């Protein structure tokens, strides 16, 4: 087969937060060598992995995202590229190990139905109404996926606001536009978290406003008591922040704390 895929079409080859095992299973179900996909690296945040079916097996090539000042590059082996499409275009014409890239792996069309209205407060988001059917493009984060609506517009959607539609299933939700409010303002809080990640300098201090006793088997979760002061060291978009409390480092839900302004700690 001719390798004439569109390397600029990220939606065709980017599979988001796919595990190594899922990528391997997906590519082994393909019949030809040179079929590939790009996924997030599970072991190195910010990096990617180019997964390719070649020679009866699946190879996983790490792509390191490097940033120096304002310059970003993507390195695979000893070669560097300005972006991922340029990297894929190069390997259309050059062999990786035993094959060049022929085409992206086939994507299973996955649809979801909206359980609640979602009004976007971020330009990257995709607003929708309760009952609306959306097509998933990629699963970027645990709580945020990229989806497309019937008009062809795409953007990020909050996963708790939608429900997967299984094959042959008829969603039992009211028609689009009939309203319906989410039980908690998940999006608006998470949108603020996304902005905070850009604006808040870490480490930052936070005061516990809700008690939390973690599962006894979860050794990485922090036990929280109202009034405790946590040093926040990392803010994750999925809502699990990381920090230090009483000499212990671990994670905790951001909903249980409030950040303390340095100039107003009373």
PDB file of C-alpha atoms in Angstrom, residues 1 4 19 32 41 52 62 69-70 82 86 88 99 112 114 150 165 167 176 190 208 211 214 220:
ATOM      1  CA  UNK A   1       0.000   0.000   0.000  1.00  0.00           C
ATOM      2  CA  UNK A   4       0.107   8.601   1.204  1.00  0.00           C
ATOM      3  CA  UNK A  19      -1.196   2.207  27.230  1.00  0.00           C
ATOM      4  CA  UNK A  32       0.267  -5.155   7.327  1.00  0.00           C
ATOM      5  CA  UNK A  41       4.425   8.316  26.982  1.00  0.00           C
ATOM      6  CA  UNK A  52       4.727   0.740  14.568  1.00  0.00           C
ATOM      7  CA  UNK A  62      10.228   7.111  22.313  1.00  0.00           C
ATOM      8  CA  UNK A  69      13.893  28.876  25.749  1.00  0.00           C
ATOM      9  CA  UNK A  70      11.101  29.304  23.173  1.00  0.00           C
ATOM     10  CA  UNK A  82      10.432  20.850  14.591  1.00  0.00           C
ATOM     11  CA  UNK A  86       7.581  16.669  10.175  1.00  0.00           C
ATOM     12  CA  UNK A  88       6.097  11.404  10.455  1.00  0.00           C
ATOM     13  CA  UNK A  99       9.581  -0.491   7.279  1.00  0.00           C
ATOM     14  CA  UNK A 112     -20.769   9.555  23.735  1.00  0.00           C
ATOM     15  CA  UNK A 114     -24.117  14.300  26.960  1.00  0.00           C
ATOM     16  CA  UNK A 150     -22.350  17.003  14.427  1.00  0.00           C
ATOM     17  CA  UNK A 165     -22.733   4.772  23.805  1.00  0.00           C
ATOM     18  CA  UNK A 167     -22.767  -0.433  19.893  1.00  0.00           C
ATOM     19  CA  UNK A 176     -30.846  18.132  22.732  1.00  0.00           C
ATOM     20  CA  UNK A 190     -11.318  22.216  36.520  1.00  0.00           C
ATOM     21  CA  UNK A 208      -7.305  21.749  54.045  1.00  0.00           C
ATOM     22  CA  UNK A 211     -11.262  15.777  56.062  1.00  0.00           C
ATOM     23  CA  UNK A 214      -7.368   7.516  52.387  1.00  0.00           C
ATOM     24  CA  UNK A 220       0.719   7.477  48.259  1.00  0.00           C
TER      25      UNK A 220
END
